[in-house]
PDB file of C-alpha atoms and ligand atoms in Angstrom:
ATOM      1  CA  MET X   1      15.037 -64.149 -20.061  1.00  0.00           C
ATOM      2  CA  TYR X   2      11.923 -61.989 -19.645  1.00  0.00           C
ATOM      3  CA  ILE X   3      10.448 -63.325 -22.901  1.00  0.00           C
ATOM      4  CA  ALA X   4      11.290 -66.933 -21.940  1.00  0.00           C
ATOM      5  CA  GLN X   5       9.570 -66.492 -18.564  1.00  0.00           C
ATOM      6  CA  ARG X   6       6.499 -64.909 -20.194  1.00  0.00           C
ATOM      7  CA  THR X   7       6.302 -67.831 -22.637  1.00  0.00           C
ATOM      8  CA  VAL X   8       6.465 -70.407 -19.836  1.00  0.00           C
ATOM      9  CA  THR X   9       3.753 -68.537 -17.883  1.00  0.00           C
ATOM     10  CA  PHE X  10       1.560 -68.369 -20.997  1.00  0.00           C
ATOM     11  CA  VAL X  11       1.951 -72.088 -21.814  1.00  0.00           C
ATOM     12  CA  GLN X  12       1.288 -73.112 -18.212  1.00  0.00           C
ATOM     13  CA  GLY X  13      -1.802 -70.885 -18.083  1.00  0.00           C
ATOM     14  CA  PHE X  14      -3.060 -72.448 -21.294  1.00  0.00           C
ATOM     15  CA  LEU X  15      -2.476 -76.000 -19.993  1.00  0.00           C
ATOM     16  CA  LYS X  16      -4.221 -75.195 -16.692  1.00  0.00           C
ATOM     17  CA  SER X  17      -7.413 -74.491 -18.668  1.00  0.00           C
ATOM     18  CA  TYR X  18      -7.153 -76.678 -21.748  1.00  0.00           C
ATOM     19  CA  GLY X  19      -4.729 -79.458 -20.776  1.00  0.00           C
ATOM     20  CA  PRO X  20      -5.611 -83.003 -19.754  1.00  0.00           C
ATOM     21  CA  SER X  21      -6.467 -83.423 -16.050  1.00  0.00           C
ATOM     22  CA  LYS X  22      -3.177 -85.258 -15.380  1.00  0.00           C
ATOM     23  CA  ILE X  23      -1.112 -82.290 -16.613  1.00  0.00           C
ATOM     24  CA  LYS X  24      -3.274 -79.760 -14.752  1.00  0.00           C
ATOM     25  CA  LYS X  25      -2.873 -81.777 -11.554  1.00  0.00           C
ATOM     26  CA  ARG X  26       0.902 -81.921 -11.976  1.00  0.00           C
ATOM     27  CA  LEU X  27       1.170 -78.152 -12.510  1.00  0.00           C
ATOM     28  CA  TRP X  28      -1.022 -77.293  -9.510  1.00  0.00           C
ATOM     29  CA  ASP X  29       0.666 -79.858  -7.261  1.00  0.00           C
ATOM     30  CA  LYS X  30       4.046 -78.333  -8.069  1.00  0.00           C
ATOM     31  CA  GLU X  31       2.786 -74.853  -7.189  1.00  0.00           C
ATOM     32  CA  PHE X  32       1.153 -75.953  -3.932  1.00  0.00           C
ATOM     33  CA  SER X  33       4.291 -77.858  -2.926  1.00  0.00           C
ATOM     34  CA  GLY X  34       6.239 -74.582  -3.007  1.00  0.00           C
ATOM     35  CA  THR X  35       5.574 -71.231  -1.403  1.00  0.00           C
ATOM     36  CA  LYS X  36       3.724 -69.480  -4.257  1.00  0.00           C
ATOM     37  CA  TRP X  37       0.288 -69.794  -2.647  1.00  0.00           C
ATOM     38  CA  ASN X  38       1.313 -69.408   1.006  1.00  0.00           C
ATOM     39  CA  PHE X  39      -0.519 -66.082   1.161  1.00  0.00           C
ATOM     40  CA  MET X  40      -3.716 -68.154   1.145  1.00  0.00           C
ATOM     41  CA  ASP X  41      -2.909 -69.225   4.688  1.00  0.00           C
ATOM     42  CA  ASN X  42      -4.676 -66.035   5.730  1.00  0.00           C
ATOM     43  CA  THR X  43      -7.449 -64.561   3.617  1.00  0.00           C
ATOM     44  CA  ALA X  44      -9.681 -63.623   6.538  1.00  0.00           C
ATOM     45  CA  GLY X  45     -11.831 -60.590   5.763  1.00  0.00           C
ATOM     46  CA  ASP X  46     -12.121 -61.406   2.052  1.00  0.00           C
ATOM     47  CA  CYS X  47     -15.144 -59.849   0.354  1.00  0.00           C
ATOM     48  CA  VAL X  48     -16.594 -63.271  -0.516  1.00  0.00           C
ATOM     49  CA  TYR X  49     -17.317 -64.249   3.107  1.00  0.00           C
ATOM     50  CA  PRO X  50     -20.294 -61.932   3.824  1.00  0.00           C
ATOM     51  CA  LYS X  51     -22.004 -63.212   0.639  1.00  0.00           C
ATOM     52  CA  LEU X  52     -21.271 -66.859   1.455  1.00  0.00           C
ATOM     53  CA  GLU X  53     -22.546 -66.422   4.995  1.00  0.00           C
ATOM     54  CA  LYS X  54     -25.687 -64.663   3.744  1.00  0.00           C
ATOM     55  CA  TYR X  55     -26.634 -67.330   1.180  1.00  0.00           C
ATOM     56  CA  ALA X  56     -25.465 -70.530   2.911  1.00  0.00           C
ATOM     57  CA  HIS X  57     -28.584 -70.400   5.149  1.00  0.00           C
ATOM     58  CA  ASP X  58     -26.848 -72.657   7.652  1.00  0.00           C
ATOM     59  CA  GLY X  59     -26.844 -75.249   4.852  1.00  0.00           C
ATOM     60  CA  ASP X  60     -24.589 -76.999   2.393  1.00  0.00           C
ATOM     61  CA  ILE X  61     -21.739 -75.525   0.345  1.00  0.00           C
ATOM     62  CA  LEU X  62     -19.885 -76.988  -2.638  1.00  0.00           C
ATOM     63  CA  HIS X  63     -16.617 -75.194  -3.409  1.00  0.00           C
ATOM     64  CA  LEU X  64     -15.068 -75.938  -6.806  1.00  0.00           C
ATOM     65  CA  GLY X  65     -11.332 -75.257  -6.850  1.00  0.00           C
ATOM     66  CA  CYS X  66     -11.161 -74.960  -3.060  1.00  0.00           C
ATOM     67  CA  GLY X  67      -7.384 -74.650  -2.678  1.00  0.00           C
ATOM     68  CA  PRO X  68      -5.647 -75.169   0.677  1.00  0.00           C
ATOM     69  CA  GLY X  69      -8.639 -74.867   3.010  1.00  0.00           C
ATOM     70  CA  ASN X  70      -8.776 -71.134   3.679  1.00  0.00           C
ATOM     71  CA  THR X  71     -12.482 -70.779   2.831  1.00  0.00           C
ATOM     72  CA  ALA X  72     -13.399 -73.995   4.658  1.00  0.00           C
ATOM     73  CA  ASN X  73     -11.809 -72.750   7.857  1.00  0.00           C
ATOM     74  CA  GLU X  74     -12.163 -68.958   7.734  1.00  0.00           C
ATOM     75  CA  LEU X  75     -15.877 -68.959   6.961  1.00  0.00           C
ATOM     76  CA  ALA X  76     -17.937 -68.393  10.136  1.00  0.00           C
ATOM     77  CA  ILE X  77     -18.418 -71.852  11.617  1.00  0.00           C
ATOM     78  CA  HIS X  78     -22.123 -71.418  12.356  1.00  0.00           C
ATOM     79  CA  ALA X  79     -22.928 -70.120   8.858  1.00  0.00           C
ATOM     80  CA  TYR X  80     -23.052 -73.601   7.307  1.00  0.00           C
ATOM     81  CA  ARG X  81     -23.859 -77.246   8.012  1.00  0.00           C
ATOM     82  CA  SER X  82     -21.569 -78.953   5.532  1.00  0.00           C
ATOM     83  CA  TYR X  83     -18.829 -77.947   3.108  1.00  0.00           C
ATOM     84  CA  ILE X  84     -17.358 -80.040   0.295  1.00  0.00           C
ATOM     85  CA  GLY X  85     -14.189 -78.698  -1.312  1.00  0.00           C
ATOM     86  CA  VAL X  86     -13.149 -80.089  -4.691  1.00  0.00           C
ATOM     87  CA  ASP X  87      -9.676 -79.503  -6.070  1.00  0.00           C
ATOM     88  CA  ILE X  88      -7.441 -81.039  -8.708  1.00  0.00           C
ATOM     89  CA  SER X  89      -4.356 -80.686  -6.505  1.00  0.00           C
ATOM     90  CA  GLU X  90      -3.645 -83.311  -3.856  1.00  0.00           C
ATOM     91  CA  ALA X  91      -0.992 -81.008  -2.391  1.00  0.00           C
ATOM     92  CA  ALA X  92      -3.609 -78.266  -1.844  1.00  0.00           C
ATOM     93  CA  LEU X  93      -6.066 -80.766  -0.395  1.00  0.00           C
ATOM     94  CA  SER X  94      -3.582 -82.224   2.075  1.00  0.00           C
ATOM     95  CA  LYS X  95      -3.085 -78.673   3.419  1.00  0.00           C
ATOM     96  CA  ALA X  96      -6.870 -78.219   3.503  1.00  0.00           C
ATOM     97  CA  MET X  97      -7.388 -81.450   5.454  1.00  0.00           C
ATOM     98  CA  LYS X  98      -4.591 -80.653   7.913  1.00  0.00           C
ATOM     99  CA  ARG X  99      -6.006 -77.188   8.551  1.00  0.00           C
ATOM    100  CA  THR X 100      -9.508 -78.625   8.950  1.00  0.00           C
ATOM    101  CA  GLN X 101      -8.274 -81.061  11.612  1.00  0.00           C
ATOM    102  CA  GLU X 102      -6.406 -78.298  13.425  1.00  0.00           C
ATOM    103  CA  CYS X 103      -9.515 -76.101  13.401  1.00  0.00           C
ATOM    104  CA  GLY X 104     -11.753 -78.898  14.681  1.00  0.00           C
ATOM    105  CA  ARG X 105     -14.018 -78.778  11.626  1.00  0.00           C
ATOM    106  CA  ALA X 106     -13.589 -82.368  10.415  1.00  0.00           C
ATOM    107  CA  ASP X 107     -17.267 -83.080  11.110  1.00  0.00           C
ATOM    108  CA  LYS X 108     -18.326 -80.283   8.709  1.00  0.00           C
ATOM    109  CA  ASN X 109     -15.644 -80.098   6.029  1.00  0.00           C
ATOM    110  CA  GLY X 110     -14.980 -82.817   3.450  1.00  0.00           C
ATOM    111  CA  PHE X 111     -12.740 -82.787   0.368  1.00  0.00           C
ATOM    112  CA  ALA X 112     -12.544 -84.562  -2.989  1.00  0.00           C
ATOM    113  CA  CYS X 113      -9.678 -84.658  -5.460  1.00  0.00           C
ATOM    114  CA  SER X 114     -11.122 -84.173  -8.936  1.00  0.00           C
ATOM    115  CA  ASP X 115     -11.111 -81.994 -12.025  1.00  0.00           C
ATOM    116  CA  PHE X 116     -14.187 -79.827 -11.542  1.00  0.00           C
ATOM    117  CA  LEU X 117     -14.887 -80.000 -15.272  1.00  0.00           C
ATOM    118  CA  GLY X 118     -15.918 -83.630 -14.721  1.00  0.00           C
ATOM    119  CA  TYR X 119     -16.849 -83.799 -11.025  1.00  0.00           C
ATOM    120  CA  MET X 120     -20.282 -85.258 -10.252  1.00  0.00           C
ATOM    121  CA  PRO X 121     -21.831 -84.137  -6.933  1.00  0.00           C
ATOM    122  CA  THR X 122     -23.871 -86.623  -4.928  1.00  0.00           C
ATOM    123  CA  LYS X 123     -26.329 -84.174  -3.337  1.00  0.00           C
ATOM    124  CA  ASP X 124     -27.793 -80.668  -3.721  1.00  0.00           C
ATOM    125  CA  PHE X 125     -26.355 -77.454  -2.284  1.00  0.00           C
ATOM    126  CA  ASP X 126     -27.422 -74.037  -1.011  1.00  0.00           C
ATOM    127  CA  VAL X 127     -24.294 -72.475  -2.505  1.00  0.00           C
ATOM    128  CA  ILE X 128     -21.948 -73.595  -5.263  1.00  0.00           C
ATOM    129  CA  LEU X 129     -18.844 -71.464  -5.079  1.00  0.00           C
ATOM    130  CA  PHE X 130     -16.107 -70.739  -7.615  1.00  0.00           C
ATOM    131  CA  ARG X 131     -13.624 -68.649  -5.670  1.00  0.00           C
ATOM    132  CA  GLU X 132     -10.735 -67.592  -7.898  1.00  0.00           C
ATOM    133  CA  SER X 133     -11.150 -70.746  -9.929  1.00  0.00           C
ATOM    134  CA  MET X 134     -13.382 -69.774 -12.833  1.00  0.00           C
ATOM    135  CA  TYR X 135     -10.272 -68.470 -14.638  1.00  0.00           C
ATOM    136  CA  HIS X 136      -9.467 -72.119 -15.347  1.00  0.00           C
ATOM    137  CA  ILE X 137     -12.686 -72.959 -17.173  1.00  0.00           C
ATOM    138  CA  PRO X 138     -12.290 -72.446 -20.934  1.00  0.00           C
ATOM    139  CA  PHE X 139     -14.678 -69.677 -22.047  1.00  0.00           C
ATOM    140  CA  GLY X 140     -16.561 -72.063 -24.356  1.00  0.00           C
ATOM    141  CA  GLN X 141     -17.348 -74.354 -21.416  1.00  0.00           C
ATOM    142  CA  VAL X 142     -18.505 -71.801 -18.823  1.00  0.00           C
ATOM    143  CA  GLN X 143     -22.192 -72.000 -19.717  1.00  0.00           C
ATOM    144  CA  VAL X 144     -22.090 -75.810 -20.090  1.00  0.00           C
ATOM    145  CA  ILE X 145     -20.435 -76.245 -16.699  1.00  0.00           C
ATOM    146  CA  LEU X 146     -22.801 -73.821 -14.951  1.00  0.00           C
ATOM    147  CA  ASP X 147     -25.823 -75.510 -16.550  1.00  0.00           C
ATOM    148  CA  ARG X 148     -24.577 -78.908 -15.399  1.00  0.00           C
ATOM    149  CA  TYR X 149     -23.944 -77.740 -11.814  1.00  0.00           C
ATOM    150  CA  SER X 150     -27.327 -75.905 -11.781  1.00  0.00           C
ATOM    151  CA  LYS X 151     -28.941 -79.328 -11.386  1.00  0.00           C
ATOM    152  CA  PHE X 152     -27.240 -79.618  -7.987  1.00  0.00           C
ATOM    153  CA  LEU X 153     -28.600 -76.359  -6.563  1.00  0.00           C
ATOM    154  CA  LYS X 154     -31.467 -76.528  -4.076  1.00  0.00           C
ATOM    155  CA  ASN X 155     -34.614 -74.559  -4.930  1.00  0.00           C
ATOM    156  CA  ASP X 156     -33.261 -71.319  -3.472  1.00  0.00           C
ATOM    157  CA  GLY X 157     -29.651 -72.248  -4.130  1.00  0.00           C
ATOM    158  CA  VAL X 158     -27.190 -69.851  -5.738  1.00  0.00           C
ATOM    159  CA  PHE X 159     -23.844 -69.753  -7.460  1.00  0.00           C
ATOM    160  CA  ILE X 160     -21.263 -67.413  -6.002  1.00  0.00           C
ATOM    161  CA  VAL X 161     -18.293 -66.487  -8.183  1.00  0.00           C
ATOM    162  CA  ARG X 162     -15.358 -64.450  -6.918  1.00  0.00           C
ATOM    163  CA  LEU X 163     -12.806 -63.115  -9.413  1.00  0.00           C
ATOM    164  CA  TYR X 164     -10.375 -60.307 -10.076  1.00  0.00           C
ATOM    165  CA  ALA X 165     -11.610 -58.374 -13.117  1.00  0.00           C
ATOM    166  CA  ALA X 166      -8.272 -56.580 -13.525  1.00  0.00           C
ATOM    167  CA  ASP X 167      -4.595 -57.299 -13.008  1.00  0.00           C
ATOM    168  CA  HIS X 168      -3.958 -56.693  -9.312  1.00  0.00           C
ATOM    169  CA  LYS X 169      -0.615 -54.961 -10.033  1.00  0.00           C
ATOM    170  CA  THR X 170      -1.268 -52.877 -13.155  1.00  0.00           C
ATOM    171  CA  GLY X 171      -5.055 -52.442 -13.025  1.00  0.00           C
ATOM    172  CA  GLU X 172      -5.297 -53.538 -16.659  1.00  0.00           C
ATOM    173  CA  THR X 173      -8.711 -55.094 -17.432  1.00  0.00           C
ATOM    174  CA  LYS X 174      -8.640 -58.881 -17.808  1.00  0.00           C
ATOM    175  CA  ASN X 175     -10.694 -59.264 -20.963  1.00  0.00           C
ATOM    176  CA  ARG X 176     -11.135 -63.015 -20.679  1.00  0.00           C
ATOM    177  CA  VAL X 177     -12.491 -62.572 -17.162  1.00  0.00           C
ATOM    178  CA  THR X 178     -14.850 -59.740 -18.056  1.00  0.00           C
ATOM    179  CA  SER X 179     -16.227 -61.866 -20.936  1.00  0.00           C
ATOM    180  CA  LYS X 180     -17.151 -64.531 -18.392  1.00  0.00           C
ATOM    181  CA  ILE X 181     -18.792 -61.906 -16.152  1.00  0.00           C
ATOM    182  CA  ASP X 182     -20.743 -60.594 -19.173  1.00  0.00           C
ATOM    183  CA  LEU X 183     -21.886 -64.127 -20.024  1.00  0.00           C
ATOM    184  CA  ILE X 184     -23.158 -64.667 -16.474  1.00  0.00           C
ATOM    185  CA  ASN X 185     -25.017 -61.322 -16.563  1.00  0.00           C
ATOM    186  CA  ARG X 186     -26.582 -62.248 -19.890  1.00  0.00           C
ATOM    187  CA  GLU X 187     -27.578 -65.858 -19.230  1.00  0.00           C
ATOM    188  CA  PHE X 188     -28.383 -66.043 -15.486  1.00  0.00           C
ATOM    189  CA  ASP X 189     -30.474 -64.189 -12.890  1.00  0.00           C
ATOM    190  CA  VAL X 190     -27.850 -62.089 -11.159  1.00  0.00           C
ATOM    191  CA  MET X 191     -29.056 -61.254  -7.670  1.00  0.00           C
ATOM    192  CA  GLU X 192     -26.072 -59.290  -6.380  1.00  0.00           C
ATOM    193  CA  THR X 193     -22.894 -57.870  -7.847  1.00  0.00           C
ATOM    194  CA  TYR X 194     -20.161 -56.488  -5.663  1.00  0.00           C
ATOM    195  CA  GLN X 195     -17.108 -54.791  -7.113  1.00  0.00           C
ATOM    196  CA  HIS X 196     -14.386 -53.376  -4.909  1.00  0.00           C
ATOM    197  CA  ALA X 197     -12.387 -50.309  -5.921  1.00  0.00           C
ATOM    198  CA  ASP X 198      -9.063 -52.120  -5.409  1.00  0.00           C
ATOM    199  CA  VAL X 199      -6.536 -52.267  -8.260  1.00  0.00           C
ATOM    200  CA  GLY X 200      -7.598 -55.814  -9.176  1.00  0.00           C
ATOM    201  CA  ARG X 201     -11.308 -54.902  -9.069  1.00  0.00           C
ATOM    202  CA  SER X 202     -12.315 -57.790  -6.782  1.00  0.00           C
ATOM    203  CA  THR X 203     -15.698 -58.940  -7.998  1.00  0.00           C
ATOM    204  CA  VAL X 204     -18.314 -61.164  -6.390  1.00  0.00           C
ATOM    205  CA  LEU X 205     -21.377 -62.278  -8.349  1.00  0.00           C
ATOM    206  CA  VAL X 206     -24.356 -64.053  -6.782  1.00  0.00           C
ATOM    207  CA  PHE X 207     -26.682 -65.640  -9.324  1.00  0.00           C
ATOM    208  CA  ARG X 208     -28.987 -68.525 -10.106  1.00  0.00           C
ATOM    209  CA  PRO X 209     -30.402 -70.212 -13.191  1.00  0.00           C
ATOM    210  CA  ARG X 210     -33.018 -68.143 -14.940  1.00  0.00           C
ATOM    211  CA  ARG X 211     -36.476 -69.330 -13.901  1.00  0.00           C
ATOM    212  CA  LYS X 212     -38.862 -70.195 -16.701  1.00  0.00           C
ATOM    213  CA  SER X 213     -42.017 -68.051 -16.528  1.00  0.00           C
TER     214      SER X 213
HETATM  215  C1  SAM J 301      -6.173 -69.412  -7.441  1.00  0.00           C
HETATM  216  S1  SAM J 301      -6.472 -70.890  -6.582  1.00  0.00           S
HETATM  217  C2  SAM J 301      -7.852 -70.417  -5.573  1.00  0.00           C
HETATM  218  C3  SAM J 301      -7.985 -71.245  -4.321  1.00  0.00           C
HETATM  219  C4  SAM J 301      -9.140 -70.850  -3.380  1.00  0.00           C
HETATM  220  N1  SAM J 301     -10.412 -71.052  -4.026  1.00  0.00           N
HETATM  221  C5  SAM J 301      -9.018 -69.401  -2.940  1.00  0.00           C
HETATM  222  O1  SAM J 301      -9.599 -68.526  -3.580  1.00  0.00           O
HETATM  223  O2  SAM J 301      -8.341 -69.112  -1.962  1.00  0.00           O
HETATM  224  C6  SAM J 301      -7.255 -71.881  -7.828  1.00  0.00           C
HETATM  225  C7  SAM J 301      -7.569 -73.290  -7.321  1.00  0.00           C
HETATM  226  O3  SAM J 301      -8.339 -73.964  -8.304  1.00  0.00           O
HETATM  227  C8  SAM J 301      -7.840 -75.280  -8.424  1.00  0.00           C
HETATM  228  N2  SAM J 301      -8.159 -75.730  -9.789  1.00  0.00           N
HETATM  229  C9  SAM J 301      -7.766 -75.179 -10.963  1.00  0.00           C
HETATM  230  N3  SAM J 301      -8.272 -75.850 -12.008  1.00  0.00           N
HETATM  231  C10 SAM J 301      -9.021 -76.864 -11.479  1.00  0.00           C
HETATM  232  C11 SAM J 301      -9.812 -77.896 -12.052  1.00  0.00           C
HETATM  233  N4  SAM J 301      -9.925 -78.035 -13.375  1.00  0.00           N
HETATM  234  N5  SAM J 301     -10.466 -78.742 -11.228  1.00  0.00           N
HETATM  235  C12 SAM J 301     -10.350 -78.615  -9.864  1.00  0.00           C
HETATM  236  N6  SAM J 301      -9.610 -77.642  -9.267  1.00  0.00           N
HETATM  237  C13 SAM J 301      -8.954 -76.778 -10.062  1.00  0.00           C
HETATM  238  C14 SAM J 301      -6.350 -75.150  -8.175  1.00  0.00           C
HETATM  239  O4  SAM J 301      -5.744 -76.362  -7.797  1.00  0.00           O
HETATM  240  C15 SAM J 301      -6.342 -74.115  -7.061  1.00  0.00           C
HETATM  241  O5  SAM J 301      -6.435 -74.708  -5.799  1.00  0.00           O
END
């Protein structure tokens, strides 16, 4: 039973990164229709918020893999002008839109249902955020995707990536995640790195494309 469950988890994890958008959407919709992600109803105090509030400059935020609207509604309301959340799951987005209405932020928060590997923004942003969503970009595409989204950063715009670098139960290093962090450190101008001493080693990276001298 244990082995069967591990196999299912492995296959689903693989499909969430490498599968066609339709399959990814189905998997995420199923999860957001159940209770698995209910803990996201309250993530106030998360270590990503001070960085987001610092770099948003009262401006525009694009959040790729936004989930059920926690960031859009927990972030300090005066820290930003506009927020666009993109997610592959309609179930997550319907929660995000409901919460946005309830919080009276419909004039600031907008949402789009799309696979972020193919999403095309229509304006530039002060912050492009991947909060707990970069896990689902295949390693070989991380640089390509960041380079593509770099074109939608304003002059002083930054990427913010929030990840767990270790398993939050066992503390075992997540090698695939640390490879992505290493790639960002190697290929981009990293302005701030925050790593918490919690078991999962919560990590926030703030970075921008390397400027040509
Ligand atoms: C772990 S949840 C994180 C949600 C939210 N950012 C947070 O940290 O509270 C990952 C989110 O990324 C979304 N996601 C995963 N792969 C995606 C893709 N290829 N395109 C768009 N969204 C994706 C999922 O639907 C889910 O909402």
